[in-house]
Short mmCIF file of C-alpha atoms in Angstrom, two decimals:
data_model
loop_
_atom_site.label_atom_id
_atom_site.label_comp_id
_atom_site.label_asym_id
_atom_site.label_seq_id
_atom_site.Cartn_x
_atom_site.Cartn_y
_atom_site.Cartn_z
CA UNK A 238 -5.04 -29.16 0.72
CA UNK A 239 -4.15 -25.13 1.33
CA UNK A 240 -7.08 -23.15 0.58
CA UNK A 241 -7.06 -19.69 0.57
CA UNK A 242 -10.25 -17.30 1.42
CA UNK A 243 -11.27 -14.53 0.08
CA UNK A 244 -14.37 -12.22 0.62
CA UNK A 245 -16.16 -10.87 -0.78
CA UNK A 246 -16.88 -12.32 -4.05
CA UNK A 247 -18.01 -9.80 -5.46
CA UNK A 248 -19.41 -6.09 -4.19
CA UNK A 249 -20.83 -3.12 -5.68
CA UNK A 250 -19.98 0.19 -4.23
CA UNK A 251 -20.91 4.00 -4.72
CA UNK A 252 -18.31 6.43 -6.14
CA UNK A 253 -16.40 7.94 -2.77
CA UNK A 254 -16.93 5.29 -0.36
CA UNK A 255 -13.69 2.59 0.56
CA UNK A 256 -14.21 -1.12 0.26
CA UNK A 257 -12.30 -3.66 2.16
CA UNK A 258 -11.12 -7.07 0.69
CA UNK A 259 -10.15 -9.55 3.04
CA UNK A 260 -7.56 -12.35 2.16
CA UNK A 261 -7.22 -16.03 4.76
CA UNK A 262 -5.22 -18.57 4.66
CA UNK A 263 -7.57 -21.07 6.07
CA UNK A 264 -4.98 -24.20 6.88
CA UNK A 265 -1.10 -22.86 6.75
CA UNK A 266 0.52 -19.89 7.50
CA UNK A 267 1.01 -17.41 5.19
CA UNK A 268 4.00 -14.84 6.07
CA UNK A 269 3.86 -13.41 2.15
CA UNK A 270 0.50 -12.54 0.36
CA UNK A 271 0.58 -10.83 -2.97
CA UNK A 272 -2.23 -8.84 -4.44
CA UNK A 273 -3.04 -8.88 -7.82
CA UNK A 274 -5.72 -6.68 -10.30
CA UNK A 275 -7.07 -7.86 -13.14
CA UNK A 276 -8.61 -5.85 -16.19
CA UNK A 277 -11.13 -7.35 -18.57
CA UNK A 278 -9.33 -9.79 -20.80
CA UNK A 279 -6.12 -9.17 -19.69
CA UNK A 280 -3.77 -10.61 -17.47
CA UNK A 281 -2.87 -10.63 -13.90
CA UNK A 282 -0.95 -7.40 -12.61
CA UNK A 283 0.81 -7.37 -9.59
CA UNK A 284 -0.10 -4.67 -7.16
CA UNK A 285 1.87 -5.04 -3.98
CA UNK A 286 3.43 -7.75 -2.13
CA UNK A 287 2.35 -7.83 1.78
CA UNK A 288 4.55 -9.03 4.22
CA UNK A 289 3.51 -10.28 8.06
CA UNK A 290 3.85 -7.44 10.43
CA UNK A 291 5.48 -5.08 7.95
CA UNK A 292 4.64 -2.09 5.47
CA UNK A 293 3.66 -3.83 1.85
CA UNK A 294 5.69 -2.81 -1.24
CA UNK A 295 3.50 -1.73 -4.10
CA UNK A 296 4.58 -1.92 -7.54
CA UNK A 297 5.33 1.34 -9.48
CA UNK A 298 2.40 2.89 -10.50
CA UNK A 299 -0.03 1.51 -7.94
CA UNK A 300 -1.19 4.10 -5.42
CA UNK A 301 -0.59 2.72 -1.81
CA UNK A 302 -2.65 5.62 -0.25
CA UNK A 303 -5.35 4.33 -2.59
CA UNK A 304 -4.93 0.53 -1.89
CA UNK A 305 -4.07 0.17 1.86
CA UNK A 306 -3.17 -3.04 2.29
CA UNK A 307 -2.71 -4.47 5.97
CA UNK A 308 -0.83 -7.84 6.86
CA UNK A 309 -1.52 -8.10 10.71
CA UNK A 310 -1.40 -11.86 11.05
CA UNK A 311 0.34 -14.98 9.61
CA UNK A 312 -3.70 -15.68 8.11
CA UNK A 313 -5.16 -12.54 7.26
CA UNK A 314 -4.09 -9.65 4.72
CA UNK A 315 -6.61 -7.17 3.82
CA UNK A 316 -6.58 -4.72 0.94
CA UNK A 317 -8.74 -1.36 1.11
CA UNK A 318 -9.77 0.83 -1.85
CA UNK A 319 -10.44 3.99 -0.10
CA UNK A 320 -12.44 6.51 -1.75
CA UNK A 321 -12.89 4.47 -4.75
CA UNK A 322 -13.67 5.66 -8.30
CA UNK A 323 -15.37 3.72 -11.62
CA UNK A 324 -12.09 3.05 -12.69
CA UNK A 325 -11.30 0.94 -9.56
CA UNK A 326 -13.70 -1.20 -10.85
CA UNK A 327 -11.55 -4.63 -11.38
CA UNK A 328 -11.21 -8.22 -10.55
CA UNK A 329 -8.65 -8.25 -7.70
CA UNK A 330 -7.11 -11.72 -6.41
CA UNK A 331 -4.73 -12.54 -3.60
CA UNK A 332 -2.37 -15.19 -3.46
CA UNK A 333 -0.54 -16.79 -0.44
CA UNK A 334 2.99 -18.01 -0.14
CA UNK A 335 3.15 -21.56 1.40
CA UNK A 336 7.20 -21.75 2.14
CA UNK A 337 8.93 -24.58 2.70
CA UNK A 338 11.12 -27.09 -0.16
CA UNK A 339 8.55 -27.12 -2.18
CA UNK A 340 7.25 -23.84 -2.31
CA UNK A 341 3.37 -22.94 -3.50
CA UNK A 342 1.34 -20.15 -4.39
CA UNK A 343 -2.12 -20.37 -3.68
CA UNK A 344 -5.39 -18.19 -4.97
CA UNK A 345 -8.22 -16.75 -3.43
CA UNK A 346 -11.15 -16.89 -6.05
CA UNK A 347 -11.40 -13.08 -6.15
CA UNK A 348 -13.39 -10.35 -5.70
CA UNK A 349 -15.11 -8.39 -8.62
CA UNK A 350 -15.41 -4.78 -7.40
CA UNK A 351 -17.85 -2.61 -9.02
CA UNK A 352 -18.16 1.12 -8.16
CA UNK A 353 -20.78 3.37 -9.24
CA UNK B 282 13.51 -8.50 -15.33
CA UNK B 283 11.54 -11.57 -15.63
CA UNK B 284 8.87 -11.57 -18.44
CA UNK B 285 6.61 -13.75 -20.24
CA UNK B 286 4.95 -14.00 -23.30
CA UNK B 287 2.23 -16.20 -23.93
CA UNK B 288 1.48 -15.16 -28.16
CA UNK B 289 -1.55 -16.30 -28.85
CA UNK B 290 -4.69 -14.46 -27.43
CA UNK B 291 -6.95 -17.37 -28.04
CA UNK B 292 -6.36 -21.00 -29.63
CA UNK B 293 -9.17 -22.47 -30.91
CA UNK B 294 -9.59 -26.51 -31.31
CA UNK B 295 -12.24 -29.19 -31.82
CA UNK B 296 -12.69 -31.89 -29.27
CA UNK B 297 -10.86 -34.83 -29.63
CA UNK B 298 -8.07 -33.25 -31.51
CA UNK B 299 -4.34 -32.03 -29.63
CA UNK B 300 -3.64 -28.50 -28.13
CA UNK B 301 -0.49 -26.64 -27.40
CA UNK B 302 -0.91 -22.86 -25.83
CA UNK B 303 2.42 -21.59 -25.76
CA UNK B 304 4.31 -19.64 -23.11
CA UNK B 305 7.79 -18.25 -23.50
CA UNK B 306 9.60 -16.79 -20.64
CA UNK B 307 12.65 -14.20 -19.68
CA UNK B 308 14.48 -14.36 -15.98
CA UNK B 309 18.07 -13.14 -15.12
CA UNK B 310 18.38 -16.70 -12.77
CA UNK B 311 16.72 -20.11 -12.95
CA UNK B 312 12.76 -20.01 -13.83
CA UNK B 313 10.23 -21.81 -11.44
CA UNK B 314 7.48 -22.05 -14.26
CA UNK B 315 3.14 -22.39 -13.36
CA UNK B 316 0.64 -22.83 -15.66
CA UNK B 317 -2.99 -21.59 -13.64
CA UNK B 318 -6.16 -22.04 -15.28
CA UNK B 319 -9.32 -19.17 -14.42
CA UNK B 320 -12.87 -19.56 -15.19
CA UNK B 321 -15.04 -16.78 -16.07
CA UNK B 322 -15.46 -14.53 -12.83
CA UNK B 323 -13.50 -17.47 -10.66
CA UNK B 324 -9.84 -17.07 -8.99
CA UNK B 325 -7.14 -19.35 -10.57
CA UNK B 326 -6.32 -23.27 -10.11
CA UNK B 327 -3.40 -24.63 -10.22
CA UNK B 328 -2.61 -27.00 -12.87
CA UNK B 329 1.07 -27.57 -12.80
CA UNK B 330 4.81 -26.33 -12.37
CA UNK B 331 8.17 -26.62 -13.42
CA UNK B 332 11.33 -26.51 -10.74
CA UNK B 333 14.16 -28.66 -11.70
CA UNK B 334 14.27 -32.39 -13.45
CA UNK B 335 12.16 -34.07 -16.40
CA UNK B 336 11.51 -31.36 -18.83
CA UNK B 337 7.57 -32.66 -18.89
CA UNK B 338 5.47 -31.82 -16.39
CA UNK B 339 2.36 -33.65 -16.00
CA UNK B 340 -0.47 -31.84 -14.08
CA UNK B 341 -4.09 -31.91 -13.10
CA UNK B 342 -6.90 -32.51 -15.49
CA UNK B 343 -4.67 -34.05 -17.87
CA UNK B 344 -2.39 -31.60 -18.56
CA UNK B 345 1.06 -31.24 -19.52
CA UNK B 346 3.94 -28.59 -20.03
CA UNK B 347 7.15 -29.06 -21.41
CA UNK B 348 10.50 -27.09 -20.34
CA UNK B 349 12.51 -26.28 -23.14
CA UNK B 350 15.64 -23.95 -22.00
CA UNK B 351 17.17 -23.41 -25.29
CA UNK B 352 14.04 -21.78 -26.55
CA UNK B 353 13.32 -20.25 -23.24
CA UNK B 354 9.75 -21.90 -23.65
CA UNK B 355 7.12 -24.26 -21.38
CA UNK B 356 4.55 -24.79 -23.80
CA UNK B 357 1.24 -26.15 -22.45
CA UNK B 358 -0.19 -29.18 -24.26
CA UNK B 359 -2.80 -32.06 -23.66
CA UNK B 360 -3.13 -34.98 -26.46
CA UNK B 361 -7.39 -34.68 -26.56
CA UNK B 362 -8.94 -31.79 -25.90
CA UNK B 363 -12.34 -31.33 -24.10
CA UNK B 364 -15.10 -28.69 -24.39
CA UNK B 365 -15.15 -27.79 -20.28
CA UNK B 366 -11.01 -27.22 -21.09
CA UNK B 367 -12.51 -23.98 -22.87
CA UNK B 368 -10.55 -21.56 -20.43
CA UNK B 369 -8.57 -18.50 -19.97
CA UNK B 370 -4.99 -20.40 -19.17
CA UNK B 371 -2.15 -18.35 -17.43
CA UNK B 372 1.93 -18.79 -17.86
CA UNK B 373 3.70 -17.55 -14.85
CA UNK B 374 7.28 -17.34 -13.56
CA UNK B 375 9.58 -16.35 -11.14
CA UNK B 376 12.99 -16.10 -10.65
CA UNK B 377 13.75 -19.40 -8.70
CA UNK B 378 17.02 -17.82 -6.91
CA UNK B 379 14.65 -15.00 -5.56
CA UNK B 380 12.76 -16.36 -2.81
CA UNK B 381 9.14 -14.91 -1.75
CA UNK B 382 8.77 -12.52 -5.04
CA UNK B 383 5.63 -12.82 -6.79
CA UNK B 384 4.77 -14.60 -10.62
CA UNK B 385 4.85 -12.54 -13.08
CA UNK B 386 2.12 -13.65 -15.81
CA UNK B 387 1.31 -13.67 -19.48
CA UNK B 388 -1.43 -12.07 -20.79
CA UNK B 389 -3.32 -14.82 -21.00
CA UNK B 390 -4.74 -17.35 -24.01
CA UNK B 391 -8.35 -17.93 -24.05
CA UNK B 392 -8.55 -21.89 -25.39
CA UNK B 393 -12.09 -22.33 -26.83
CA UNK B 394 -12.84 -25.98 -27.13
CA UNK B 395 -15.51 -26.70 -30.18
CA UNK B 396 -17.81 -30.03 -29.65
#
């Protein structure tokens, strides 16, 4: 089945430095990847939605000079936290569109960011 | 705006014995309804969906949801619970007329399965 990649699992980061997330599709073409944050005990919130070859579109509230998120192939979206801060410390999952009749969402297992 | 609420922060039932974790939704058009399942530090798996037809929806694990449009609701249920069910399960939706947008997700219900 569909699997999506993403790495790291988990990294640990000094205050002021940027940390890149990467995001694959590893066996289907993904033209829509969606990035999500997640706080301790609570639920999923949408950050941005990152379309193939185009700018993403970030939710209200969510910094996109802060979370740079890139979307250069049909496999591969990438989301930076430049100059990241304790409170950037989150669980942050992607998700890839599979389109087609029966359309599917699929999960990276997520990254656990951790800054210092 | 689509919405949903899933009440209950954490259900708690002994093995053996039913479970419901309950989910109610909001969308302006037709819902497309998930139920995901995440294990402590883990991403989220699948267990089922709701599109169109049968208003239960059997999924993985032995799992199953059913669609209720009058109350707006696609409870999650399974007839015997097991203690490796204890999970953090997820509602989602989306607006089924509004192709490539993103779930929106409940909060969350921690189910804590006692041997």
């Amino acid at each position: 089945g569909a699997v999506v990649s993403q790495h790291p699992s988990w990294v640990i980061c000094k205050s002021g430095t940027s940390v890149k997330i990467e995001c694959r599709s590893l066996d289907f073409q993904a033209t829509t990847m969606f990035w999500y944050r997640q706080f301790p005990k609570q639920s999923l919130m949408l950050m941005a939605t990152s379309n193939e070859g185009s700018k993403a579109t970030y939710e209200q509230g969510v910094e996109k000079d802060k979370f740079l998120i890139n979307h250069a192939s049909l496999t591969l979206s990438t989301l930076t936290v430049t100059s990241a801060h304790p409170e950037d410390s989150s669980f942050y999952i992607c998700s890839a569109r599979l389109q087609g009749l029966n359309e599917k969402l699929f999960f990276g297992s997520g990254t656990q960011l951790s800054v210092l | 705006a689509q919405s949903v609420a899933q009440p209950e922060d954490q259900v708690n039932v002994a093995e053996g014995n039913p479970l419901t974790v309950k989910c109610t939704y909001s969308v302006s058009g037709n819902p497309y309804l998930f139920w995901y399942v995440q294990y402590p530090n883990r991403g989220l798996q699948f267990l089922l969906k709701y599109i169109t037809g049968d208003n239960l929806v059997k999924g993985s694990y032995g799992f199953e949801a059913e669609f209720n449009k009058s109350q707006t609701s696609f409870h999650l249920k399974k007839p015997s619970a097991l203690v490796s069910d204890s999970a953090l399960y997820f509602c989602a939706v989306r607006d089924l007329n509004q192709a490539g947008t993103a779930l929106i997700f409940g909060k969350g219900t921690t189910l804590s399965v006692s041997s």
